[in-house]
XYZ file of C-alpha atoms in Angstrom:
767
model
C 0.000 0.000 0.000
C 0.971 3.646 -0.384
C 2.121 5.264 2.839
C 1.585 9.000 3.122
C 2.302 11.927 5.375
C 1.699 15.648 5.283
C 5.007 17.476 4.936
C 6.179 21.050 4.987
C 6.100 22.351 1.434
C 9.562 23.124 0.110
C 10.627 24.160 -3.372
C 11.772 21.265 -5.518
C 15.295 21.312 -6.865
C 15.473 23.117 -10.193
C 16.358 20.739 -13.007
C 18.246 22.324 -15.882
C 16.015 22.804 -18.924
C 18.989 22.130 -21.199
C 20.414 23.770 -24.275
C 20.856 23.152 -27.979
C 24.346 23.864 -29.322
C 26.284 23.539 -32.582
C 29.792 23.857 -33.974
C 28.805 25.561 -37.253
C 26.577 28.460 -38.307
C 23.134 27.579 -39.607
C 23.099 27.227 -43.387
C 19.319 26.820 -43.679
C 16.117 27.536 -41.776
C 15.967 24.053 -40.242
C 19.334 24.688 -38.583
C 18.520 28.156 -37.220
C 17.360 28.564 -33.615
C 13.931 29.949 -32.634
C 13.213 32.816 -30.272
C 9.891 34.515 -29.588
C 7.952 36.696 -27.190
C 4.477 35.381 -28.020
C 3.955 37.838 -30.869
C 7.329 38.565 -32.472
C 9.541 35.671 -33.530
C 12.970 35.136 -34.988
C 15.040 32.294 -36.394
C 18.676 33.028 -35.602
C 21.291 31.688 -38.033
C 24.369 32.848 -36.069
C 26.491 33.380 -39.166
C 30.057 34.538 -38.722
C 30.317 36.908 -41.686
C 26.581 37.580 -42.007
C 24.113 37.140 -39.178
C 20.601 36.400 -40.441
C 17.501 36.597 -38.295
C 14.358 35.463 -40.123
C 11.540 37.502 -38.605
C 7.869 36.667 -38.099
C 4.889 38.239 -36.390
C 1.654 36.514 -35.491
C -0.723 39.131 -36.974
C 1.119 39.560 -40.290
C -1.677 37.964 -42.279
C -2.738 38.168 -45.865
C -6.441 38.016 -46.610
C -9.341 39.690 -44.837
C -12.615 38.862 -43.076
C -15.545 38.029 -45.334
C -19.336 37.803 -45.069
C -19.737 35.423 -48.026
C -17.872 32.317 -46.866
C -20.925 30.041 -46.653
C -22.316 28.561 -49.853
C -25.769 30.098 -50.453
C -27.068 26.794 -51.842
C -25.970 24.647 -48.893
C -29.013 24.996 -46.623
C -31.665 24.233 -49.308
C -29.810 21.052 -50.315
C -28.914 19.826 -46.836
C -32.055 17.677 -46.302
C -31.538 15.900 -49.620
C -27.878 15.142 -48.823
C -28.866 13.689 -45.455
C -31.641 11.606 -46.950
C -29.292 10.145 -49.541
C -26.770 9.207 -46.845
C -29.424 7.666 -44.581
C -30.758 5.606 -47.487
C -27.304 4.270 -48.401
C -26.904 6.260 -51.611
C -23.498 7.488 -50.504
C -21.910 8.415 -53.818
C -24.973 10.423 -54.847
C -24.852 12.293 -51.547
C -21.160 13.003 -52.071
C -21.776 14.367 -55.557
C -24.599 16.628 -54.408
C -22.569 17.842 -51.441
C -19.598 18.599 -53.683
C -21.778 21.126 -55.510
C -23.225 22.851 -52.472
C -21.399 22.333 -49.148
C -17.781 23.585 -49.541
C -16.946 27.054 -48.274
C -16.469 29.984 -50.642
C -13.711 32.069 -49.059
C -12.813 35.216 -50.990
C -9.470 35.878 -49.315
C -8.856 33.299 -46.586
C -5.180 34.260 -46.310
C -2.224 32.975 -44.337
C 0.380 34.175 -41.919
C 3.254 35.398 -44.095
C 6.971 35.456 -43.468
C 8.680 38.792 -42.877
C 12.002 40.004 -44.280
C 15.220 39.013 -42.559
C 17.365 41.251 -40.407
C 20.915 41.110 -41.815
C 24.070 42.008 -39.888
C 27.186 41.950 -42.048
C 30.563 41.896 -40.334
C 33.395 43.692 -42.118
C 36.357 41.681 -40.778
C 38.400 39.395 -43.020
C 40.090 36.241 -41.833
C 39.400 32.645 -40.856
C 36.763 31.838 -38.239
C 37.884 29.673 -35.319
C 36.535 28.642 -31.890
C 32.990 28.777 -33.213
C 29.972 27.798 -31.115
C 26.297 28.770 -31.105
C 23.614 27.731 -28.671
C 20.093 28.238 -27.396
C 19.669 27.924 -23.647
C 16.073 26.959 -22.925
C 16.384 28.260 -19.382
C 17.012 31.857 -20.420
C 15.799 31.835 -24.054
C 18.968 33.479 -25.365
C 20.772 32.457 -28.550
C 24.509 32.938 -28.018
C 27.234 32.932 -30.656
C 30.980 32.911 -30.023
C 33.847 32.871 -32.518
C 37.245 34.353 -33.218
C 38.253 36.068 -36.457
C 41.432 37.984 -37.316
C 42.491 37.740 -33.678
C 39.254 39.369 -32.462
C 36.756 37.586 -30.214
C 33.123 38.158 -31.189
C 30.158 37.471 -28.934
C 26.458 37.782 -29.713
C 23.319 37.420 -27.660
C 19.876 37.476 -29.250
C 16.549 37.168 -27.457
C 12.909 38.129 -27.905
C 11.796 40.035 -24.843
C 8.210 39.626 -23.769
C 8.830 42.096 -20.951
C 9.765 44.923 -23.363
C 8.059 43.562 -26.511
C 11.265 43.754 -28.529
C 13.704 41.492 -30.271
C 17.116 42.391 -28.850
C 20.500 41.791 -30.480
C 23.773 42.426 -28.644
C 27.077 42.434 -30.555
C 30.370 42.706 -28.713
C 33.973 42.311 -29.817
C 37.377 42.402 -28.156
C 38.497 45.080 -30.650
C 36.616 47.676 -32.717
C 34.675 46.271 -35.665
C 32.288 47.527 -38.356
C 28.823 46.269 -39.280
C 26.228 46.891 -41.953
C 22.639 46.558 -40.723
C 19.849 46.025 -43.264
C 16.650 44.174 -44.027
C 16.513 41.620 -46.835
C 13.875 43.814 -48.498
C 15.807 46.644 -50.205
C 12.880 49.064 -50.010
C 13.716 49.818 -46.368
C 14.819 53.340 -45.471
C 17.482 54.407 -42.988
C 17.219 57.592 -40.964
C 19.555 58.506 -38.125
C 19.922 55.380 -35.970
C 16.772 53.646 -37.258
C 15.932 51.392 -40.178
C 12.269 51.187 -41.213
C 10.249 49.077 -43.617
C 6.516 49.321 -44.356
C 4.651 46.819 -46.520
C 1.403 44.904 -46.861
C 1.276 41.203 -46.008
C -0.134 40.164 -49.347
C 0.095 37.002 -51.417
C -2.029 35.529 -54.170
C -2.020 31.799 -53.415
C -4.403 31.846 -50.434
C -5.951 35.255 -51.015
C -6.601 37.604 -53.915
C -3.229 39.336 -53.648
C -4.889 42.657 -52.866
C -5.635 42.447 -49.137
C -3.530 41.885 -46.050
C -2.381 43.617 -42.907
C -0.097 46.634 -43.092
C 3.229 45.844 -41.407
C 5.579 48.360 -39.780
C 9.025 46.870 -39.136
C 11.832 48.853 -37.527
C 15.194 48.418 -35.886
C 17.149 50.996 -33.910
C 20.879 50.809 -33.170
C 22.909 52.037 -30.209
C 26.694 51.696 -30.083
C 29.942 52.976 -28.640
C 31.076 53.489 -32.243
C 29.573 55.620 -34.991
C 26.284 55.212 -36.899
C 25.587 56.472 -40.400
C 22.310 56.107 -42.301
C 23.043 55.247 -45.944
C 19.945 54.758 -48.079
C 18.529 51.397 -47.052
C 21.066 50.354 -44.395
C 22.890 51.524 -41.295
C 26.684 51.557 -41.219
C 28.230 51.085 -37.782
C 31.984 51.583 -37.463
C 34.646 51.352 -34.755
C 32.289 49.565 -32.373
C 33.058 47.143 -29.576
C 29.407 47.041 -28.441
C 26.206 47.355 -30.463
C 22.622 46.878 -29.330
C 19.845 46.500 -31.881
C 16.187 46.754 -30.916
C 13.654 45.320 -33.368
C 9.941 46.167 -33.191
C 7.083 45.068 -35.436
C 3.376 45.815 -35.564
C 0.440 45.556 -37.967
C -3.010 47.071 -38.408
C -4.757 43.800 -37.538
C -8.081 44.466 -35.796
C -7.807 48.158 -36.644
C -4.589 48.909 -34.751
C -2.294 51.780 -35.742
C 0.728 49.860 -37.071
C 3.146 52.741 -36.455
C 2.215 53.361 -32.824
C 3.777 50.281 -31.252
C 7.198 50.393 -33.000
C 7.466 54.134 -32.447
C 6.718 53.736 -28.751
C 8.812 50.618 -28.168
C 11.934 51.989 -29.835
C 11.953 54.914 -27.427
C 13.119 52.406 -24.821
C 16.324 53.809 -23.297
C 17.068 50.895 -20.983
C 20.608 49.596 -20.974
C 21.280 46.213 -22.505
C 21.815 44.743 -19.051
C 18.443 46.076 -17.911
C 16.700 44.669 -20.995
C 18.326 41.299 -20.412
C 17.433 41.190 -16.722
C 13.805 42.065 -17.445
C 13.732 39.287 -20.051
C 15.203 36.724 -17.657
C 12.818 37.674 -14.863
C 9.905 37.208 -17.253
C 10.953 33.951 -18.939
C 12.762 31.901 -16.302
C 9.880 31.416 -13.843
C 7.739 29.853 -16.573
C 10.297 27.410 -17.916
C 11.466 26.419 -14.410
C 8.047 25.302 -13.264
C 8.704 21.801 -14.586
C 11.882 19.750 -14.656
C 12.554 16.269 -16.012
C 15.374 13.776 -15.508
C 14.920 10.394 -17.203
C 18.506 9.224 -16.951
C 22.040 10.212 -17.854
C 23.549 9.871 -21.297
C 27.122 8.688 -21.670
C 29.906 11.253 -21.367
C 30.944 10.769 -24.998
C 27.382 11.467 -26.163
C 26.939 14.436 -23.850
C 30.037 16.062 -25.333
C 28.518 16.104 -28.838
C 26.580 19.008 -30.380
C 22.824 18.605 -30.709
C 22.719 17.761 -34.411
C 25.225 14.943 -33.965
C 23.307 13.582 -30.980
C 20.120 13.514 -33.036
C 21.931 11.611 -35.785
C 23.221 9.050 -33.275
C 19.731 8.585 -31.875
C 18.463 8.013 -35.427
C 21.011 5.211 -35.764
C 19.686 3.492 -32.632
C 21.788 5.104 -29.936
C 20.573 5.772 -26.408
C 20.360 9.373 -25.259
C 17.802 9.948 -22.484
C 19.034 13.497 -21.947
C 18.192 14.342 -25.557
C 14.662 12.997 -24.995
C 14.357 15.190 -21.896
C 15.667 18.160 -23.894
C 13.001 17.519 -26.534
C 10.380 17.527 -23.789
C 11.563 20.907 -22.513
C 11.846 22.214 -26.071
C 8.110 21.725 -26.538
C 7.542 23.766 -23.383
C 9.999 26.402 -24.588
C 8.187 26.751 -27.925
C 4.875 27.087 -26.090
C 6.246 29.926 -23.954
C 8.055 31.604 -26.853
C 5.074 31.387 -29.179
C 2.017 31.931 -27.002
C 1.833 34.203 -23.969
C -1.215 35.289 -22.010
C -1.343 38.621 -23.869
C -0.492 37.320 -27.350
C -2.909 38.593 -30.003
C -3.177 35.206 -31.742
C -2.451 31.607 -30.732
C 0.129 29.262 -32.188
C -0.616 28.700 -35.872
C 0.374 25.657 -37.911
C 3.992 26.846 -37.823
C 3.653 28.239 -34.337
C 5.002 31.776 -34.219
C 7.693 31.070 -36.814
C 7.328 31.013 -40.576
C 9.645 29.541 -43.177
C 7.300 30.479 -46.035
C 6.716 26.852 -47.020
C 3.245 26.396 -45.556
C 2.134 29.876 -46.596
C 3.641 29.326 -50.056
C 2.348 25.788 -50.597
C -0.875 23.810 -50.827
C -1.630 24.375 -47.135
C -1.942 27.669 -45.349
C -0.048 28.671 -42.226
C -3.347 28.932 -40.405
C -5.337 27.142 -37.704
C -6.070 23.505 -38.553
C -8.895 22.529 -36.188
C -8.912 18.783 -36.875
C -6.051 18.097 -34.437
C -3.073 20.336 -35.203
C -4.084 23.479 -33.303
C -5.174 21.310 -30.388
C -1.777 19.588 -30.359
C -0.089 22.977 -30.238
C -1.458 23.254 -26.688
C -1.143 19.692 -25.415
C 1.888 20.710 -23.367
C 0.216 23.705 -21.727
C -1.812 22.486 -18.751
C 0.050 19.323 -17.767
C 3.449 21.075 -17.826
C 2.440 24.176 -15.887
C 1.841 26.647 -18.718
C -1.917 27.035 -18.518
C -1.882 30.792 -19.047
C -0.260 30.265 -22.446
C -3.639 29.037 -23.700
C -5.229 32.494 -23.298
C -4.764 33.557 -26.957
C -6.341 30.282 -28.065
C -9.387 31.088 -25.946
C -9.587 34.479 -27.646
C -9.593 32.761 -31.048
C -12.380 30.451 -29.854
C -14.392 33.524 -28.852
C -14.006 34.870 -32.397
C -15.002 31.479 -33.784
C -18.113 31.544 -31.630
C -19.195 34.889 -33.082
C -18.442 33.901 -36.671
C -19.826 30.419 -36.090
C -23.218 31.762 -35.034
C -23.616 33.253 -38.498
C -22.416 30.017 -40.116
C -24.868 27.980 -38.017
C -27.778 30.116 -39.195
C -26.808 30.374 -42.857
C -25.514 26.851 -43.463
C -27.610 24.718 -41.106
C -30.563 26.944 -40.159
C -30.111 26.351 -36.423
C -29.031 28.353 -33.336
C -25.712 28.137 -31.501
C -22.335 28.152 -33.217
C -20.262 25.817 -35.370
C -16.869 25.735 -37.057
C -15.236 23.335 -39.464
C -11.700 22.289 -40.378
C -9.702 25.484 -40.810
C -9.751 28.995 -39.447
C -7.776 32.183 -39.840
C -6.890 35.370 -37.963
C -10.459 36.630 -38.303
C -12.260 33.514 -37.096
C -13.287 31.836 -40.357
C -15.871 29.153 -39.476
C -17.383 27.989 -42.790
C -16.484 24.586 -44.274
C -13.202 24.192 -46.047
C -13.198 24.409 -49.814
C -12.978 20.686 -50.464
C -14.731 17.525 -49.306
C -12.755 14.829 -47.538
C -11.170 17.387 -45.261
C -13.341 20.504 -45.216
C -16.569 19.395 -43.507
C -15.436 18.544 -39.975
C -18.555 19.832 -38.278
C -17.444 19.013 -34.694
C -14.155 20.935 -34.840
C -15.611 23.634 -32.604
C -16.214 21.085 -29.872
C -12.726 19.648 -30.259
C -10.969 22.994 -29.951
C -13.314 24.064 -27.121
C -12.258 21.034 -25.080
C -9.149 23.122 -24.373
C -11.373 25.487 -22.374
C -12.725 22.616 -20.336
C -9.249 21.154 -19.823
C -8.083 24.523 -18.497
C -10.950 24.485 -16.024
C -10.235 20.887 -15.003
C -6.639 21.745 -14.169
C -7.298 25.124 -12.544
C -10.764 24.554 -10.985
C -11.579 28.235 -11.405
C -15.369 28.587 -11.290
C -15.087 32.202 -12.394
C -13.342 31.099 -15.597
C -15.927 28.374 -16.119
C -18.818 30.796 -15.756
C -17.382 33.713 -17.742
C -15.334 32.028 -20.490
C -15.824 28.285 -20.874
C -19.505 27.566 -20.238
C -20.962 30.225 -22.588
C -18.897 28.837 -25.473
C -19.725 25.217 -24.676
C -23.407 25.924 -24.051
C -23.815 27.673 -27.397
C -22.085 24.757 -29.133
C -24.462 22.349 -27.386
C -27.432 24.444 -28.546
C -26.216 23.950 -32.102
C -25.869 20.192 -31.837
C -29.210 19.682 -30.092
C -30.822 21.310 -33.118
C -28.460 19.848 -35.726
C -28.597 16.139 -34.869
C -30.844 14.040 -37.084
C -32.823 11.054 -35.838
C -32.150 7.918 -37.828
C -35.611 6.648 -38.810
C -34.475 3.020 -38.707
C -32.828 3.062 -35.241
C -33.975 6.189 -33.437
C -30.352 7.174 -32.841
C -29.250 10.802 -33.109
C -26.688 11.199 -35.860
C -24.439 14.032 -36.933
C -23.901 14.729 -40.586
C -23.258 15.180 -43.351
C -19.682 15.403 -42.128
C -16.198 14.056 -42.667
C -14.232 11.865 -40.321
C -11.148 14.007 -40.805
C -9.504 13.474 -43.192
C -10.336 9.934 -44.199
C -12.451 8.309 -46.906
C -14.300 4.981 -46.894
C -15.377 2.389 -49.444
C -19.116 1.970 -49.916
C -20.612 -1.519 -50.393
C -20.497 -0.748 -54.124
C -16.788 0.079 -53.938
C -17.084 3.866 -54.348
C -14.764 6.181 -52.432
C -16.765 8.578 -50.239
C -15.893 10.861 -47.336
C -19.228 12.205 -46.082
C -21.344 10.117 -43.739
C -23.886 10.279 -40.945
C -22.895 9.433 -37.370
C -19.113 9.214 -37.790
C -17.473 7.992 -34.576
C -15.351 11.121 -34.253
C -18.477 13.278 -34.230
C -20.229 11.066 -31.704
C -17.267 11.120 -29.326
C -17.090 14.899 -29.408
C -20.838 15.461 -29.121
C -21.012 13.061 -26.163
C -18.145 14.950 -24.532
C -19.830 18.294 -25.138
C -23.177 17.214 -23.691
C -21.519 15.528 -20.685
C -19.362 18.575 -19.974
C -22.286 20.985 -20.242
C -24.267 18.851 -17.813
C -21.388 18.886 -15.340
C -20.659 22.592 -15.818
C -24.277 23.660 -15.443
C -24.518 21.553 -12.282
C -21.412 23.169 -10.817
C -22.740 26.617 -11.676
C -26.279 25.852 -10.526
C -27.873 26.939 -13.789
C -29.800 25.689 -16.831
C -31.611 22.755 -15.223
C -34.048 22.332 -18.119
C -31.248 22.565 -20.661
C -29.378 19.917 -18.683
C -32.383 17.600 -18.944
C -32.456 17.994 -22.724
C -28.746 17.195 -22.945
C -29.041 14.083 -20.805
C -31.913 12.798 -22.931
C -29.949 13.402 -26.166
C -26.843 11.657 -24.797
C -28.819 8.454 -24.360
C -29.672 8.437 -28.057
C -26.113 8.781 -29.384
C -24.629 5.707 -31.119
C -22.447 3.332 -29.136
C -18.921 2.303 -30.095
C -18.732 -0.681 -32.434
C -15.948 -3.158 -33.155
C -15.616 -3.977 -36.854
C -14.983 -7.248 -38.615
C -11.209 -6.757 -38.508
C -11.308 -6.261 -34.746
C -10.852 -2.503 -35.209
C -12.775 0.342 -33.631
C -15.211 1.422 -36.316
C -14.515 4.877 -37.683
C -17.959 5.175 -39.224
C -21.439 4.160 -38.106
C -21.268 1.197 -40.479
C -18.361 -1.216 -40.830
C -16.809 0.381 -43.893
C -13.252 -0.306 -44.993
C -10.904 2.643 -45.335
C -10.334 3.824 -48.884
C -6.771 4.668 -47.815
C -5.792 2.029 -45.203
C -2.480 3.841 -44.552
C -4.099 7.209 -43.783
C -2.435 9.293 -41.066
C -5.683 10.511 -39.445
C -7.286 8.314 -36.780
C -9.865 10.840 -35.642
C -12.165 8.276 -34.007
C -9.421 7.381 -31.519
C -9.905 10.706 -29.756
C -12.073 8.468 -27.568
C -8.695 7.468 -26.058
C -7.066 10.906 -26.064
C -7.896 13.632 -25.315
C -11.146 11.975 -24.187
C -11.314 8.999 -21.809
C -14.420 7.391 -23.221
C -12.289 4.286 -23.793
C -9.758 3.149 -21.187
C -7.963 -0.190 -20.888
C -9.173 -0.761 -17.320
C -12.845 0.023 -17.888
C -13.223 -0.983 -21.552
C -10.594 -3.640 -22.345
C -12.314 -4.887 -25.514
C -12.666 -1.397 -26.961
C -9.100 -0.537 -25.940
C -7.893 -3.605 -27.807
C -9.937 -2.482 -30.832
C -8.080 0.832 -30.695
C -4.770 -1.039 -30.714
C -5.922 -3.067 -33.715
C -6.818 0.160 -35.514
C -3.333 1.566 -34.903
C -1.624 -1.700 -35.858
C -3.563 -1.982 -39.111
C -2.785 1.603 -40.109
C 0.943 1.233 -39.473
C 1.092 -2.126 -41.238
C -0.599 -0.790 -44.372
C 1.565 -0.139 -47.394
C 2.450 3.566 -47.568
C 1.738 4.358 -43.899
C 1.718 8.152 -43.647
C 4.155 8.772 -40.828
C 4.611 12.413 -39.990
C 5.336 14.654 -37.025
C 1.896 15.136 -35.501
C 1.052 11.488 -36.047
C 4.042 10.368 -33.985
C 3.003 12.700 -31.157
C -0.561 11.451 -31.493
C 0.529 7.824 -31.237
C 2.568 8.696 -28.149
C -0.589 10.035 -26.511
C -2.626 6.985 -27.538
C -0.067 4.571 -26.121
C 0.251 6.607 -22.930
C -3.497 6.177 -22.397
C -3.184 2.496 -23.339
C -0.550 2.271 -20.566
C 2.206 1.127 -22.934
C 5.184 3.390 -22.278
C 7.595 1.360 -24.379
C 5.572 1.809 -27.548
C 5.067 5.482 -26.712
C 8.818 6.015 -26.457
C 9.398 4.202 -29.736
C 7.295 6.901 -31.382
C 9.105 9.650 -29.521
C 12.379 8.318 -30.892
C 10.886 8.094 -34.378
C 9.622 11.666 -34.092
C 13.069 12.979 -33.214
C 14.922 10.781 -35.686
C 12.591 10.832 -38.688
C 10.395 13.923 -38.343
C 12.566 16.506 -36.573
C 15.461 18.446 -37.982
C 18.926 19.512 -36.834
C 17.379 22.280 -34.712
C 14.922 19.700 -33.288
C 11.919 21.423 -34.875
C 9.360 18.881 -36.034
C 8.233 18.722 -39.639
C 5.607 17.190 -41.875
C 7.348 14.825 -44.242
C 7.490 15.579 -47.962
C 5.103 13.512 -50.037
C 2.217 13.652 -47.562
C -0.856 15.869 -47.917
C 0.284 17.254 -51.248
C 3.584 18.850 -50.240
C 6.865 18.288 -52.053
C 9.265 19.255 -49.250
C 9.517 18.938 -45.494
C 7.459 21.668 -43.825
C 7.905 22.791 -40.242
C 4.909 22.305 -37.954
C 4.889 23.049 -34.222
C 2.475 20.279 -33.291
C 5.081 17.498 -33.213
C 7.179 19.331 -30.641
C 4.377 20.467 -28.370
C 2.265 17.360 -28.857
C 5.138 15.087 -27.876
C 5.785 17.105 -24.724
C 2.199 16.757 -23.578
C 2.133 13.060 -24.434
C 5.436 12.384 -22.662
C 4.118 13.968 -19.468
C 1.180 11.525 -19.611
C 3.639 8.632 -19.264
C 4.473 9.922 -15.776
C 1.234 11.452 -14.501
C -2.341 11.020 -15.685
C -5.350 12.523 -14.021
C -9.100 12.817 -14.112
C -11.411 15.042 -12.128
C -11.104 12.744 -9.102
C -7.975 10.605 -9.620
C -4.231 11.123 -10.033
C -2.280 8.172 -11.378
C 1.458 7.983 -10.747
C 3.786 6.428 -13.344
C 0.912 4.933 -15.369
C 3.072 4.084 -18.401
C 6.700 4.285 -17.298
C 8.950 2.995 -20.122
C 11.376 0.226 -19.224
C 14.156 2.262 -20.858
C 13.765 4.928 -18.129
C 14.470 2.845 -15.003
C 15.579 5.808 -12.883
C 14.386 9.373 -12.978
C 12.468 12.230 -11.455
C 10.183 15.054 -12.456
C 9.030 18.120 -10.616
C 6.146 20.474 -11.177
C 3.931 18.362 -13.442
C 0.283 19.304 -13.072
C -2.770 17.176 -12.386
C -6.441 17.955 -12.798
C -7.915 19.436 -9.650
C -5.166 22.083 -9.434
C -2.333 19.950 -8.082
C 1.414 20.000 -8.618
C 3.141 16.615 -8.714
C 6.801 15.829 -8.036
C 7.794 12.225 -8.566
C 10.920 10.096 -8.287
C 11.503 6.470 -9.263
C 14.335 3.927 -9.228
C 14.641 0.544 -10.918
C 11.273 1.152 -12.523
C 9.491 1.588 -9.170
C 8.065 4.607 -7.421
C 10.323 5.951 -4.672
C 8.398 9.038 -3.620
C 5.694 11.349 -4.938
C 4.867 14.752 -3.553
C 1.440 16.177 -4.345
C 0.774 19.818 -3.541
C -2.547 21.669 -3.838
C -2.252 24.906 -5.769
C -5.711 26.057 -4.736
C -7.975 24.952 -1.929
C -8.244 21.535 -0.335
C -9.718 18.694 -2.363
C -10.384 14.980 -1.995
C -8.784 12.863 -4.695
C -7.827 9.252 -5.328
C -4.131 8.497 -5.760
C -3.401 5.464 -7.916
C -0.109 3.624 -8.332
C -0.603 0.449 -10.345
C -3.442 -1.413 -8.656
C -3.008 0.427 -5.365
C -5.537 3.183 -4.737
C -5.633 5.605 -1.827
C -8.271 8.275 -1.279
C -7.056 11.425 0.438
C -8.266 14.844 1.436
C -5.305 16.956 0.337
C -5.086 20.223 2.247
C -1.306 20.658 2.193
C 1.627 18.932 0.528
C 1.373 15.158 0.848
C 4.342 12.833 0.428
C 3.608 9.275 -0.684
C 5.900 6.241 -0.685
C 5.246 2.576 -1.374
C 5.008 0.752 1.946
C 7.791 -1.727 2.655
């Protein structure tokens, strides 16, 4: 049994977050190192002769809001499409839907990349003693090298405290620099370089609309500064500080006001740095992880070489722990409580490949945006979700109009993709564009935030109104199957898969897809619980409970798999990367191995069949997704195999995850944040899992991590969990309430202990 005692709460030892480091400058974007303050981002190349910093800003969007996104012929044809699906005439329904359901965006847009900041060093000679690094603990990219007998040092960081990107150049002897933007239309005046342009492109918008961007940098130095056309010339300097500010006119802002105000900052470099450290360090230090020591020879290698060794089968637990902290770092750098927009497909950073390819660098609501925030609550970064909640609020407003125009019902709805203005209409193609329950899926993040924080004020003011309006939509939207009496969603996709009809046709739209049912059940259940907690909406609660009873049950198909559709259809693409119906495992817990062993096994069969199929579509978010599935299936070894595959096969030299070329219509690897952040959240679930009333310790500890410890992980109910294990067994766990007292079950294996936790409790296995 677990023995426990109440102990005096003491701070846990701080575990180093780690650093990435390299022996050569970055030659390409996937070698550069990311910095960000939640709004302004940079990819730092750390060149010796030319420093490049690829800039990005979250509101630099092409496109514009539109009132004509919904097809005007959708609503009149909706009953006929449903009737065709219910009568088994699937291909006819698909053909009719193709004409009428897809969205009609005029200028959907995308986040666009900004010009680069270029710093050219005018010193000839050979470079020696080179090293560059990113310390996750202080979020500073450092560069050191020697050239012509002069030692050069650089520090670059994105300050959230001062809303600036800061560059510090120092040298042991006077040196000269040329400061410019990669866009030659910039103008230099005095100590400032300025560039104004519209974020326009013609692939995802009409090429005529986009936010107005104001980009500036100001220099201060102990040398001289001269403005020469479109660059600044700095000479005879041993110290230079560059301040970079960016703003746009998104949401009607004055784009010039912010840069003008921010660049008046007269703080010394040391003061800017200290303010940055005081702002960043407390967030990243909340959670530490130690899953074992790597060998000395491995630890001495730069990060890119360690990744290559891991790809060849080497063991490097410290690199896995670094990857975990990297996902937390990217969450902090890309999404702060006051950020105007949440993490997009490429987070805060933008290499131009998503925005310049068949996708957009937008908000994919059929798993990717959700994965961007998997690391937030469980690793102590709950406030980083605030900009996502703001986007959901915009979706709710837009989605009310879509609900009326497209479906003729109250409440709100969204579909597969959204943009900076809250686009909520279907996507412009079937098979991926009609994910009608995406609004529920993304809104589960609101409920998760409440579950972890237990803030009734947040539930009442932010979460419940959104969830209630979504439930209003689905109560009116669901269709009763005349043959069974079940309530079915549809027409909708099970993102982004297709099935084979009994006649052999390939079709995507259906009624009652499992993914929809899982999400609608979750929504109704959550609204019942929330309204009970808030003491409101008793009649509405009764309606929800009655509708829940009429939702379809899970079914196991003829292959032993969990059915993805209401009927036992075969997949048209057996190797497809999306397994949307398995959200019953994660993030939901509608299927668990302890309570539903047969269904859990059906989930495993589904995963096994997909991976065994010829052409299995392995990519970054899929590996993170499989980690989460196996964590919930209590199989840590399989989860870690996918973590290793993610790092080795779908992450680059700078450890940023990418979607592999050849999948989803792209011809080159494209960076996507979701692999990094999704893996971090999934890894934490190997060590701590929680429900409203239970905390499970080491539920899926991998055998390859026999000894380790973690501090600061979070559990639902507003608890902090520190945990230590040796030889694969729990040594001690410390559970601390972060709010008021609360009764909770503590589970370790088959041992369960119920406790009222009022102060820090220390638990150890009894001898």
